[in-house]
Amino acid sequence: MQTNDPSITWVEEPRLGLAGKMYLPLIVQGLTTTARHLVSKKVTVSFPEERPQIGNPLIYRGVHRLNKDEQGRVKCVACFLCATACPAHCIDIIGIESPWPDREKYPESFTIDELRCIFCGMCEEACPVDAIELTSLFDLTGRSREEMIFDKEKLLSVYDQTKDAEPTQTAQLAAEAPALPPSSGGAS
Amino acid sequence: MGTVLVNGVEVEVADDERLNGIQAAARAGVDIPRYCWHPGLSVVASCRMCLVETGTRNAETGAISMMPKLVPACQTPAKAGTVFVTESDAVKKARAMVEEDLLIDHPIDCPICDKAGECYLQDYHFEHGQKERRADIRPFTSRRRDLGPTVTLFVDRCVMCSRCVRFGREVAGTSELLVINRGSDEEIDVLPGFPLENKLSGNVVDLCPVGALGDKDFLYQQRVWFMKRHRQVCTHCATGCSIWTEENQDHVYRVRPRENPHVNQWWMCDIGRYGFHYVHDAARLVGAERRDGNSYKPIEWTEATAELGPKFDEQAKRGRLAAVLSPFLTVEEAFLLARWIRARDVDAMLAVGPVPVEGDDERFKSGFTIRAERCPNRKGIEAIVRHPRGELATWEDVLVEADAGRLAGVWITGGYPKPWVDEAAAGKLADVPLVVVQDLFGSPLWEIATYRLPGTAFAEREGSYVNANHRLQSVDWAVRPPAGARVEGSVYWQLLGMPGLYKSRRVLDDLAATIAYFAPAAEIVPETGVQLDAAAAQVSAAPLLASGS
């Protein structure tokens, strides 16, 4: 692009007075911020004695859980969409034919490598049946790498642990709009 | 010659080609969507997806007169002067209507449908369908029905293209599948007591444009988009069907036919399709071993390749050497081993390994043949064994020689998916002082070997096979061999002291220059293979094997 191009607008640097040249307005501005924080409410907490408050636990992206349906079965249908969406390749599923008549397949094994996970929430976005969700549990610790590879039972137990505080998305939707048209459930 | 006009693009069509609109459009680079039409089956024009506008161009005046209604492209012959318009508003509207009609009661279970990712209904819906769903029926599950030992039917996913029914009637000739009921109640089914049970049954799953027919062997094993496919050749019979071997992370999940007009057209048999599981058998041999008295000691592969040369040289002074070339080896591997053993002993005996035969050739209605000879490369190995003297020794000849104590060292290659050698044969070789065995599974022979070298299966090899009709096809490797096993070709490559990694193409160049039979493979081997000269298989005019190796 040429410097004489008509689409270029030339802007002049603002001329500073004596105070501006001595940085006075900026010093006052900075000190005001410092002073405001001196008197405002403190946000730092002494973890782990004190637990931080999480703004909205429903949208927080912490440890995963595998949701259960009304009958206590794993909700997952082993479609692999979470594993497909996962940018960190941390989800490993083995799907087999399900023993229940209303479902075609289910995960025989479902493992998430929590150390490899980047907690982006893509798995939750991809899931067509709201089976995988991220909870507000953030203090994830373990003594070995193996311990941090969560299997199906562990992920289901996270659901039991968090289901009361954090209802599933399906439950939230049902609470908001109780008059959702029921699905016909197929010809069978 | 004639000129067909597709969306204003001129396409040349020969008079004797008998192309339809879809094929003519493909030459112009236009893909006409279709469900029911398949190049290998008869035309029924029932899905109405390939509706296009058509007309004729007057050869003299150049004036184009169009037909008032849309016609199915699959049923419209492309002759000189035929005009096709495939992207007009009327055509697009017709396609959207067909898509909507098919999706009215199609279960929306794509996430759990095995076809998702390679489903025509999905692809065409994104390309040609409507954005919104007007029907308020929302089926989420499909009824399931078993059709036979290999195939299961998801009844409600079917779009009634009848490809599977026509396949049974026209290609397999067994006609198990049929359409029952009428109108919107139409379903695919089999008659009671006559399940879908023929040796080509797996093909209907490939033919199915949607997820209605499921392969029980592959069902729920893997999502299709995770798999990478590799060009290979089926090694289960001498037909040598072109196949795609589909794998993910070094595990083969399925094998599908690859179109090859010279060998298998679009089909393959169930023996090959479901026979690949031995590749991942837990009983596969791993880890090279050397005999030490009555037991075996594990050795490093580098150690083995370093000491085998001197060992065979030593034995060559005491008597004759021999190499048994299994018909499961690629021609490149057989050539390298033959060259290596002849470099140790110019007079070394070369023999073709046992050729497994089961029953008789089975010929189907379309001409597709399953050969009784259950190995991929007998013709190729024989040509190498015949070179340069023209004599053809067999496995039995080796056993006779060994039994008579005339052999000082034998190299035996196996690679058979099924047991192939019995106690009696192994007993005859027991007194040979140096026996190297390369095989997939344990056998009586494995027990008497001096060196045990675990071999590889078809999915792990690269190279070329020559089928029963003298057609040579080259393949790529699909998966890496299990830890502790090494590809035969790379072992021989190292034994011969050749630089770098094993490259089968370089060996094939050598082979084509050495043995007249393989001369047509000298340049590039196309994906569909090259035809070798059957007459050249009998004679070998080239000079003796190149020295210096």
mmCIF file of N, CA, C and O in Angstrom, chain B residues 448-533:
data_model
loop_
_atom_site.group_PDB
_atom_site.id
_atom_site.type_symbol
_atom_site.label_atom_id
_atom_site.label_comp_id
_atom_site.label_asym_id
_atom_site.label_seq_id
_atom_site.Cartn_x
_atom_site.Cartn_y
_atom_site.Cartn_z
ATOM 1 N N ILE B 448 11.553 -77.644 16.029
ATOM 2 C CA ILE B 448 12.851 -78.214 15.645
ATOM 3 C C ILE B 448 13.787 -77.160 15.055
ATOM 4 O O ILE B 448 14.900 -77.463 14.645
ATOM 5 N N ALA B 449 13.333 -75.897 15.001
ATOM 6 C CA ALA B 449 14.123 -74.859 14.340
ATOM 7 C C ALA B 449 15.408 -74.559 15.106
ATOM 8 O O ALA B 449 15.444 -74.646 16.332
ATOM 9 N N THR B 450 16.458 -74.208 14.359
ATOM 10 C CA THR B 450 17.684 -73.735 14.990
ATOM 11 C C THR B 450 17.538 -72.253 15.316
ATOM 12 O O THR B 450 17.965 -71.788 16.359
ATOM 13 N N TYR B 451 16.944 -71.530 14.387
ATOM 14 C CA TYR B 451 16.623 -70.119 14.618
ATOM 15 C C TYR B 451 15.128 -69.944 14.424
ATOM 16 O O TYR B 451 14.573 -70.421 13.440
ATOM 17 N N ARG B 452 14.524 -69.249 15.389
ATOM 18 C CA ARG B 452 13.093 -68.948 15.254
ATOM 19 C C ARG B 452 12.938 -67.462 15.009
ATOM 20 O O ARG B 452 13.274 -66.642 15.857
ATOM 21 N N LEU B 453 12.441 -67.117 13.827
ATOM 22 C CA LEU B 453 12.252 -65.708 13.496
ATOM 23 C C LEU B 453 10.761 -65.445 13.270
ATOM 24 O O LEU B 453 10.198 -65.900 12.285
ATOM 25 N N PRO B 454 10.117 -64.717 14.177
ATOM 26 C CA PRO B 454 8.689 -64.445 13.985
ATOM 27 C C PRO B 454 8.443 -63.625 12.729
ATOM 28 O O PRO B 454 9.143 -62.636 12.483
ATOM 29 N N GLY B 455 7.472 -64.042 11.938
ATOM 30 C CA GLY B 455 7.179 -63.367 10.673
ATOM 31 C C GLY B 455 5.990 -62.434 10.802
ATOM 32 O O GLY B 455 5.509 -62.153 11.899
ATOM 33 N N THR B 456 5.512 -61.958 9.650
ATOM 34 C CA THR B 456 4.429 -60.983 9.670
ATOM 35 C C THR B 456 3.271 -61.425 8.780
ATOM 36 O O THR B 456 3.407 -62.296 7.933
ATOM 37 N N ALA B 457 2.136 -60.765 8.995
ATOM 38 C CA ALA B 457 0.922 -61.086 8.243
ATOM 39 C C ALA B 457 0.735 -60.075 7.117
ATOM 40 O O ALA B 457 1.479 -59.106 7.021
ATOM 41 N N PHE B 458 -0.293 -60.291 6.303
ATOM 42 C CA PHE B 458 -0.472 -59.479 5.092
ATOM 43 C C PHE B 458 -0.557 -57.981 5.376
ATOM 44 O O PHE B 458 -0.046 -57.159 4.633
ATOM 45 N N ALA B 459 -1.204 -57.614 6.504
ATOM 46 C CA ALA B 459 -1.428 -56.195 6.774
ATOM 47 C C ALA B 459 -0.131 -55.470 7.094
ATOM 48 O O ALA B 459 -0.066 -54.249 7.070
ATOM 49 N N GLU B 460 0.907 -56.223 7.420
ATOM 50 C CA GLU B 460 2.163 -55.599 7.833
ATOM 51 C C GLU B 460 3.194 -55.552 6.718
ATOM 52 O O GLU B 460 4.254 -54.967 6.882
ATOM 53 N N ARG B 461 2.876 -56.192 5.590
ATOM 54 C CA ARG B 461 3.856 -56.296 4.522
ATOM 55 C C ARG B 461 3.622 -55.276 3.435
ATOM 56 O O ARG B 461 2.505 -54.858 3.189
ATOM 57 N N GLU B 462 4.706 -54.925 2.732
ATOM 58 C CA GLU B 462 4.549 -54.201 1.473
ATOM 59 C C GLU B 462 5.214 -55.038 0.389
ATOM 60 O O GLU B 462 6.105 -55.831 0.671
ATOM 61 N N GLY B 463 4.732 -54.872 -0.829
ATOM 62 C CA GLY B 463 5.297 -55.674 -1.903
ATOM 63 C C GLY B 463 4.246 -55.973 -2.942
ATOM 64 O O GLY B 463 3.248 -55.265 -3.056
ATOM 65 N N SER B 464 4.459 -57.032 -3.721
ATOM 66 C CA SER B 464 3.536 -57.340 -4.810
ATOM 67 C C SER B 464 3.175 -58.816 -4.809
ATOM 68 O O SER B 464 3.975 -59.661 -4.405
ATOM 69 N N TYR B 465 1.956 -59.090 -5.252
ATOM 70 C CA TYR B 465 1.473 -60.458 -5.390
ATOM 71 C C TYR B 465 1.040 -60.682 -6.833
ATOM 72 O O TYR B 465 0.576 -59.760 -7.497
ATOM 73 N N VAL B 466 1.167 -61.921 -7.290
ATOM 74 C CA VAL B 466 0.695 -62.255 -8.641
ATOM 75 C C VAL B 466 -0.470 -63.225 -8.477
ATOM 76 O O VAL B 466 -0.320 -64.283 -7.867
ATOM 77 N N ASN B 467 -1.628 -62.852 -8.992
ATOM 78 C CA ASN B 467 -2.800 -63.698 -8.769
ATOM 79 C C ASN B 467 -2.902 -64.807 -9.817
ATOM 80 O O ASN B 467 -2.032 -64.964 -10.679
ATOM 81 N N ALA B 468 -3.973 -65.571 -9.732
ATOM 82 C CA ALA B 468 -4.120 -66.753 -10.584
ATOM 83 C C ALA B 468 -4.151 -66.396 -12.067
ATOM 84 O O ALA B 468 -3.822 -67.214 -12.915
ATOM 85 N N ASN B 469 -4.575 -65.146 -12.396
ATOM 86 C CA ASN B 469 -4.628 -64.729 -13.790
ATOM 87 C C ASN B 469 -3.385 -63.947 -14.200
ATOM 88 O O ASN B 469 -3.439 -63.121 -15.112
ATOM 89 N N HIS B 470 -2.284 -64.144 -13.504
ATOM 90 C CA HIS B 470 -1.014 -63.484 -13.818
ATOM 91 C C HIS B 470 -1.106 -61.975 -13.709
ATOM 92 O O HIS B 470 -0.463 -61.254 -14.461
ATOM 93 N N ARG B 471 -1.921 -61.454 -12.802
ATOM 94 C CA ARG B 471 -1.978 -60.014 -12.607
ATOM 95 C C ARG B 471 -1.186 -59.647 -11.361
ATOM 96 O O ARG B 471 -1.444 -60.169 -10.285
ATOM 97 N N LEU B 472 -0.224 -58.758 -11.540
ATOM 98 C CA LEU B 472 0.616 -58.355 -10.418
ATOM 99 C C LEU B 472 0.058 -57.071 -9.803
ATOM 100 O O LEU B 472 -0.200 -56.096 -10.499
ATOM 101 N N GLN B 473 -0.176 -57.101 -8.484
ATOM 102 C CA GLN B 473 -0.664 -55.919 -7.789
ATOM 103 C C GLN B 473 0.280 -55.590 -6.639
ATOM 104 O O GLN B 473 0.698 -56.472 -5.900
ATOM 105 N N SER B 474 0.597 -54.317 -6.487
ATOM 106 C CA SER B 474 1.476 -53.889 -5.399
ATOM 107 C C SER B 474 0.643 -53.353 -4.242
ATOM 108 O O SER B 474 -0.405 -52.754 -4.450
ATOM 109 N N VAL B 475 1.118 -53.572 -3.026
ATOM 110 C CA VAL B 475 0.381 -53.127 -1.840
ATOM 111 C C VAL B 475 1.295 -52.309 -0.929
ATOM 112 O O VAL B 475 2.516 -52.435 -0.971
ATOM 113 N N ASP B 476 0.663 -51.476 -0.109
ATOM 114 C CA ASP B 476 1.368 -50.746 0.948
ATOM 115 C C ASP B 476 1.142 -51.490 2.255
ATOM 116 O O ASP B 476 0.158 -52.208 2.390
ATOM 117 N N TRP B 477 2.004 -51.260 3.225
ATOM 118 C CA TRP B 477 1.726 -51.866 4.523
ATOM 119 C C TRP B 477 0.701 -51.022 5.253
ATOM 120 O O TRP B 477 0.611 -49.807 5.042
ATOM 121 N N ALA B 478 -0.107 -51.657 6.114
ATOM 122 C CA ALA B 478 -1.189 -50.952 6.793
ATOM 123 C C ALA B 478 -0.889 -50.737 8.267
ATOM 124 O O ALA B 478 -1.163 -49.680 8.822
ATOM 125 N N VAL B 479 -0.366 -51.744 8.914
ATOM 126 C CA VAL B 479 -0.084 -51.615 10.351
ATOM 127 C C VAL B 479 1.355 -52.065 10.597
ATOM 128 O O VAL B 479 1.949 -52.763 9.781
ATOM 129 N N ARG B 480 1.881 -51.661 11.748
ATOM 130 C CA ARG B 480 3.220 -52.109 12.106
ATOM 131 C C ARG B 480 3.120 -53.481 12.744
ATOM 132 O O ARG B 480 2.128 -53.781 13.424
ATOM 133 N N PRO B 481 4.135 -54.338 12.544
ATOM 134 C CA PRO B 481 4.068 -55.667 13.157
ATOM 135 C C PRO B 481 4.157 -55.557 14.673
ATOM 136 O O PRO B 481 4.640 -54.550 15.194
ATOM 137 N N PRO B 482 3.666 -56.574 15.394
ATOM 138 C CA PRO B 482 3.779 -56.529 16.849
ATOM 139 C C PRO B 482 5.250 -56.451 17.257
ATOM 140 O O PRO B 482 6.128 -56.919 16.526
ATOM 141 N N ALA B 483 5.509 -55.868 18.426
ATOM 142 C CA ALA B 483 6.888 -55.735 18.888
ATOM 143 C C ALA B 483 7.518 -57.117 18.958
ATOM 144 O O ALA B 483 6.935 -58.052 19.500
ATOM 145 N N GLY B 484 8.696 -57.270 18.393
ATOM 146 C CA GLY B 484 9.378 -58.562 18.439
ATOM 147 C C GLY B 484 9.247 -59.356 17.162
ATOM 148 O O GLY B 484 9.912 -60.359 16.990
ATOM 149 N N ALA B 485 8.380 -58.915 16.241
ATOM 150 C CA ALA B 485 8.292 -59.575 14.932
ATOM 151 C C ALA B 485 8.838 -58.589 13.907
ATOM 152 O O ALA B 485 8.729 -57.379 14.087
ATOM 153 N N ARG B 486 9.432 -59.121 12.841
ATOM 154 C CA ARG B 486 9.935 -58.208 11.821
ATOM 155 C C ARG B 486 9.474 -58.622 10.443
ATOM 156 O O ARG B 486 9.364 -59.811 10.135
ATOM 157 N N VAL B 487 9.194 -57.607 9.616
ATOM 158 C CA VAL B 487 8.736 -57.867 8.263
ATOM 159 C C VAL B 487 9.827 -58.630 7.508
ATOM 160 O O VAL B 487 10.997 -58.251 7.550
ATOM 161 N N GLU B 488 9.434 -59.699 6.842
ATOM 162 C CA GLU B 488 10.381 -60.556 6.133
ATOM 163 C C GLU B 488 11.289 -59.744 5.213
ATOM 164 O O GLU B 488 12.510 -59.914 5.216
ATOM 165 N N GLY B 489 10.669 -58.845 4.436
ATOM 166 C CA GLY B 489 11.440 -58.076 3.470
ATOM 167 C C GLY B 489 12.581 -57.313 4.108
ATOM 168 O O GLY B 489 13.701 -57.282 3.590
ATOM 169 N N SER B 490 12.320 -56.700 5.261
ATOM 170 C CA SER B 490 13.364 -55.896 5.879
ATOM 171 C C SER B 490 14.469 -56.772 6.451
ATOM 172 O O SER B 490 15.628 -56.366 6.516
ATOM 173 N N VAL B 491 14.132 -58.002 6.872
ATOM 174 C CA VAL B 491 15.152 -58.930 7.355
ATOM 175 C C VAL B 491 16.099 -59.287 6.221
ATOM 176 O O VAL B 491 17.324 -59.209 6.358
ATOM 177 N N TYR B 492 15.541 -59.648 5.063
ATOM 178 C CA TYR B 492 16.375 -60.029 3.918
ATOM 179 C C TYR B 492 17.191 -58.845 3.427
ATOM 180 O O TYR B 492 18.338 -58.980 3.026
ATOM 181 N N TRP B 493 16.576 -57.693 3.450
ATOM 182 C CA TRP B 493 17.243 -56.451 3.042
ATOM 183 C C TRP B 493 18.513 -56.253 3.870
ATOM 184 O O TRP B 493 19.577 -55.934 3.353
ATOM 185 N N GLN B 494 18.357 -56.486 5.178
ATOM 186 C CA GLN B 494 19.486 -56.305 6.079
ATOM 187 C C GLN B 494 20.521 -57.415 5.879
ATOM 188 O O GLN B 494 21.724 -57.162 5.912
ATOM 189 N N LEU B 495 20.039 -58.651 5.675
ATOM 190 C CA LEU B 495 20.955 -59.770 5.441
ATOM 191 C C LEU B 495 21.832 -59.510 4.224
ATOM 192 O O LEU B 495 23.011 -59.839 4.200
ATOM 193 N N LEU B 496 21.232 -58.894 3.206
ATOM 194 C CA LEU B 496 21.976 -58.631 1.973
ATOM 195 C C LEU B 496 22.858 -57.396 2.113
ATOM 196 O O LEU B 496 23.563 -57.028 1.171
ATOM 197 N N GLY B 497 22.767 -56.745 3.267
ATOM 198 C CA GLY B 497 23.604 -55.569 3.500
ATOM 199 C C GLY B 497 23.242 -54.388 2.625
ATOM 200 O O GLY B 497 24.082 -53.576 2.262
ATOM 201 N N MET B 498 21.955 -54.277 2.273
ATOM 202 C CA MET B 498 21.554 -53.158 1.429
ATOM 203 C C MET B 498 21.329 -51.930 2.299
ATOM 204 O O MET B 498 20.924 -52.040 3.445
ATOM 205 N N PRO B 499 21.602 -50.736 1.758
ATOM 206 C CA PRO B 499 21.569 -49.538 2.591
ATOM 207 C C PRO B 499 20.150 -49.027 2.845
ATOM 208 O O PRO B 499 19.260 -49.197 2.027
ATOM 209 N N GLY B 500 19.948 -48.384 3.973
ATOM 210 C CA GLY B 500 18.682 -47.733 4.280
ATOM 211 C C GLY B 500 17.590 -48.715 4.659
ATOM 212 O O GLY B 500 17.849 -49.850 5.052
ATOM 213 N N LEU B 501 16.343 -48.240 4.507
ATOM 214 C CA LEU B 501 15.192 -49.057 4.879
ATOM 215 C C LEU B 501 14.720 -49.887 3.680
ATOM 216 O O LEU B 501 14.974 -49.534 2.535
ATOM 217 N N TYR B 502 14.032 -50.969 3.990
ATOM 218 C CA TYR B 502 13.488 -51.839 2.952
ATOM 219 C C TYR B 502 12.474 -51.084 2.112
ATOM 220 O O TYR B 502 11.524 -50.527 2.645
ATOM 221 N N LYS B 503 12.723 -51.049 0.796
ATOM 222 C CA LYS B 503 11.781 -50.401 -0.122
ATOM 223 C C LYS B 503 11.428 -51.419 -1.190
ATOM 224 O O LYS B 503 12.256 -51.790 -2.017
ATOM 225 N N SER B 504 10.160 -51.874 -1.163
ATOM 226 C CA SER B 504 9.805 -52.949 -2.079
ATOM 227 C C SER B 504 9.887 -52.500 -3.537
ATOM 228 O O SER B 504 10.202 -53.279 -4.426
ATOM 229 N N ARG B 505 9.627 -51.216 -3.773
ATOM 230 C CA ARG B 505 9.633 -50.737 -5.160
ATOM 231 C C ARG B 505 11.029 -50.895 -5.788
ATOM 232 O O ARG B 505 11.156 -51.237 -6.957
ATOM 233 N N ARG B 506 12.066 -50.681 -4.993
ATOM 234 C CA ARG B 506 13.425 -50.822 -5.527
ATOM 235 C C ARG B 506 13.713 -52.277 -5.890
ATOM 236 O O ARG B 506 14.380 -52.567 -6.876
ATOM 237 N N VAL B 507 13.200 -53.187 -5.052
ATOM 238 C CA VAL B 507 13.415 -54.609 -5.329
ATOM 239 C C VAL B 507 12.647 -55.004 -6.584
ATOM 240 O O VAL B 507 13.140 -55.772 -7.416
ATOM 241 N N LEU B 508 11.444 -54.439 -6.735
ATOM 242 C CA LEU B 508 10.632 -54.789 -7.903
ATOM 243 C C LEU B 508 11.317 -54.317 -9.185
ATOM 244 O O LEU B 508 11.268 -54.995 -10.215
ATOM 245 N N ASP B 509 11.970 -53.166 -9.136
ATOM 246 C CA ASP B 509 12.729 -52.683 -10.296
ATOM 247 C C ASP B 509 13.792 -53.707 -10.687
ATOM 248 O O ASP B 509 13.952 -54.054 -11.854
ATOM 249 N N ASP B 510 14.509 -54.186 -9.652
ATOM 250 C CA ASP B 510 15.554 -55.183 -9.841
ATOM 251 C C ASP B 510 14.985 -56.462 -10.440
ATOM 252 O O ASP B 510 15.535 -57.050 -11.367
ATOM 253 N N LEU B 511 13.867 -56.854 -9.862
ATOM 254 C CA LEU B 511 13.211 -58.101 -10.248
ATOM 255 C C LEU B 511 12.754 -58.031 -11.703
ATOM 256 O O LEU B 511 12.932 -58.969 -12.482
ATOM 257 N N ALA B 512 12.178 -56.871 -12.071
ATOM 258 C CA ALA B 512 11.677 -56.700 -13.431
ATOM 259 C C ALA B 512 12.830 -56.755 -14.433
ATOM 260 O O ALA B 512 12.676 -57.233 -15.558
ATOM 261 N N ALA B 513 13.995 -56.284 -14.017
ATOM 262 C CA ALA B 513 15.147 -56.296 -14.916
ATOM 263 C C ALA B 513 15.770 -57.689 -15.000
ATOM 264 O O ALA B 513 16.406 -58.036 -15.989
ATOM 265 N N THR B 514 15.578 -58.501 -13.956
ATOM 266 C CA THR B 514 16.237 -59.801 -13.898
ATOM 267 C C THR B 514 15.409 -60.907 -14.531
ATOM 268 O O THR B 514 15.912 -61.742 -15.275
ATOM 269 N N ILE B 515 14.114 -60.951 -14.192
ATOM 270 C CA ILE B 515 13.274 -62.051 -14.652
ATOM 271 C C ILE B 515 12.268 -61.517 -15.668
ATOM 272 O O ILE B 515 11.510 -60.585 -15.379
ATOM 273 N N ALA B 516 12.269 -62.130 -16.841
ATOM 274 C CA ALA B 516 11.455 -61.620 -17.944
ATOM 275 C C ALA B 516 9.969 -61.571 -17.602
ATOM 276 O O ALA B 516 9.247 -60.670 -18.010
ATOM 277 N N TYR B 517 9.523 -62.550 -16.790
ATOM 278 C CA TYR B 517 8.111 -62.635 -16.434
ATOM 279 C C TYR B 517 7.630 -61.344 -15.771
ATOM 280 O O TYR B 517 6.507 -60.899 -15.979
ATOM 281 N N PHE B 518 8.510 -60.707 -14.971
ATOM 282 C CA PHE B 518 8.110 -59.516 -14.221
ATOM 283 C C PHE B 518 8.384 -58.221 -14.974
ATOM 284 O O PHE B 518 8.179 -57.147 -14.428
ATOM 285 N N ALA B 519 8.865 -58.321 -16.229
ATOM 286 C CA ALA B 519 9.245 -57.120 -16.977
ATOM 287 C C ALA B 519 8.135 -56.067 -17.061
ATOM 288 O O ALA B 519 8.419 -54.872 -16.954
ATOM 289 N N PRO B 520 6.835 -56.430 -17.214
ATOM 290 C CA PRO B 520 5.802 -55.384 -17.304
ATOM 291 C C PRO B 520 5.694 -54.521 -16.045
ATOM 292 O O PRO B 520 5.134 -53.430 -16.094
ATOM 293 N N ALA B 521 6.243 -54.994 -14.912
ATOM 294 C CA ALA B 521 6.145 -54.213 -13.673
ATOM 295 C C ALA B 521 7.300 -53.239 -13.536
ATOM 296 O O ALA B 521 7.486 -52.623 -12.497
ATOM 297 N N ALA B 522 8.101 -53.085 -14.614
ATOM 298 C CA ALA B 522 9.318 -52.286 -14.514
ATOM 299 C C ALA B 522 9.028 -50.834 -14.196
ATOM 300 O O ALA B 522 9.719 -50.220 -13.413
ATOM 301 N N GLU B 523 8.025 -50.265 -14.812
ATOM 302 C CA GLU B 523 7.781 -48.838 -14.581
ATOM 303 C C GLU B 523 6.915 -48.654 -13.348
ATOM 304 O O GLU B 523 7.278 -49.043 -12.266
ATOM 305 N N ILE B 524 5.734 -48.094 -13.562
ATOM 306 C CA ILE B 524 4.843 -47.869 -12.430
ATOM 307 C C ILE B 524 3.794 -48.972 -12.424
ATOM 308 O O ILE B 524 3.271 -49.336 -13.471
ATOM 309 N N VAL B 525 3.501 -49.507 -11.247
ATOM 310 C CA VAL B 525 2.404 -50.464 -11.144
ATOM 311 C C VAL B 525 1.162 -49.673 -10.746
ATOM 312 O O VAL B 525 1.100 -49.114 -9.670
ATOM 313 N N PRO B 526 0.150 -49.584 -11.648
ATOM 314 C CA PRO B 526 -1.051 -48.828 -11.300
ATOM 315 C C PRO B 526 -1.811 -49.492 -10.143
ATOM 316 O O PRO B 526 -1.537 -50.635 -9.790
ATOM 317 N N GLU B 527 -2.780 -48.732 -9.585
ATOM 318 C CA GLU B 527 -3.535 -49.257 -8.448
ATOM 319 C C GLU B 527 -4.275 -50.538 -8.789
ATOM 320 O O GLU B 527 -4.554 -51.349 -7.918
ATOM 321 N N THR B 528 -4.622 -50.699 -10.064
ATOM 322 C CA THR B 528 -5.342 -51.905 -10.452
ATOM 323 C C THR B 528 -4.398 -53.022 -10.880
ATOM 324 O O THR B 528 -4.839 -54.080 -11.279
ATOM 325 N N GLY B 529 -3.102 -52.801 -10.821
ATOM 326 C CA GLY B 529 -2.134 -53.843 -11.125
ATOM 327 C C GLY B 529 -1.714 -53.862 -12.583
ATOM 328 O O GLY B 529 -2.254 -53.125 -13.411
ATOM 329 N N VAL B 530 -0.734 -54.701 -12.908
ATOM 330 C CA VAL B 530 -0.328 -54.879 -14.312
ATOM 331 C C VAL B 530 -0.472 -56.346 -14.690
ATOM 332 O O VAL B 530 -0.343 -57.234 -13.859
ATOM 333 N N GLN B 531 -0.762 -56.561 -15.972
ATOM 334 C CA GLN B 531 -0.930 -57.923 -16.467
ATOM 335 C C GLN B 531 0.433 -58.471 -16.874
ATOM 336 O O GLN B 531 1.129 -57.853 -17.669
ATOM 337 N N LEU B 532 0.827 -59.612 -16.308
ATOM 338 C CA LEU B 532 2.082 -60.233 -16.706
ATOM 339 C C LEU B 532 1.793 -61.231 -17.817
ATOM 340 O O LEU B 532 0.674 -61.699 -17.978
ATOM 341 N N ASP B 533 2.825 -61.556 -18.557
ATOM 342 C CA ASP B 533 2.676 -62.458 -19.689
ATOM 343 C C ASP B 533 2.765 -63.901 -19.206
ATOM 344 O O ASP B 533 3.791 -64.328 -18.682
#
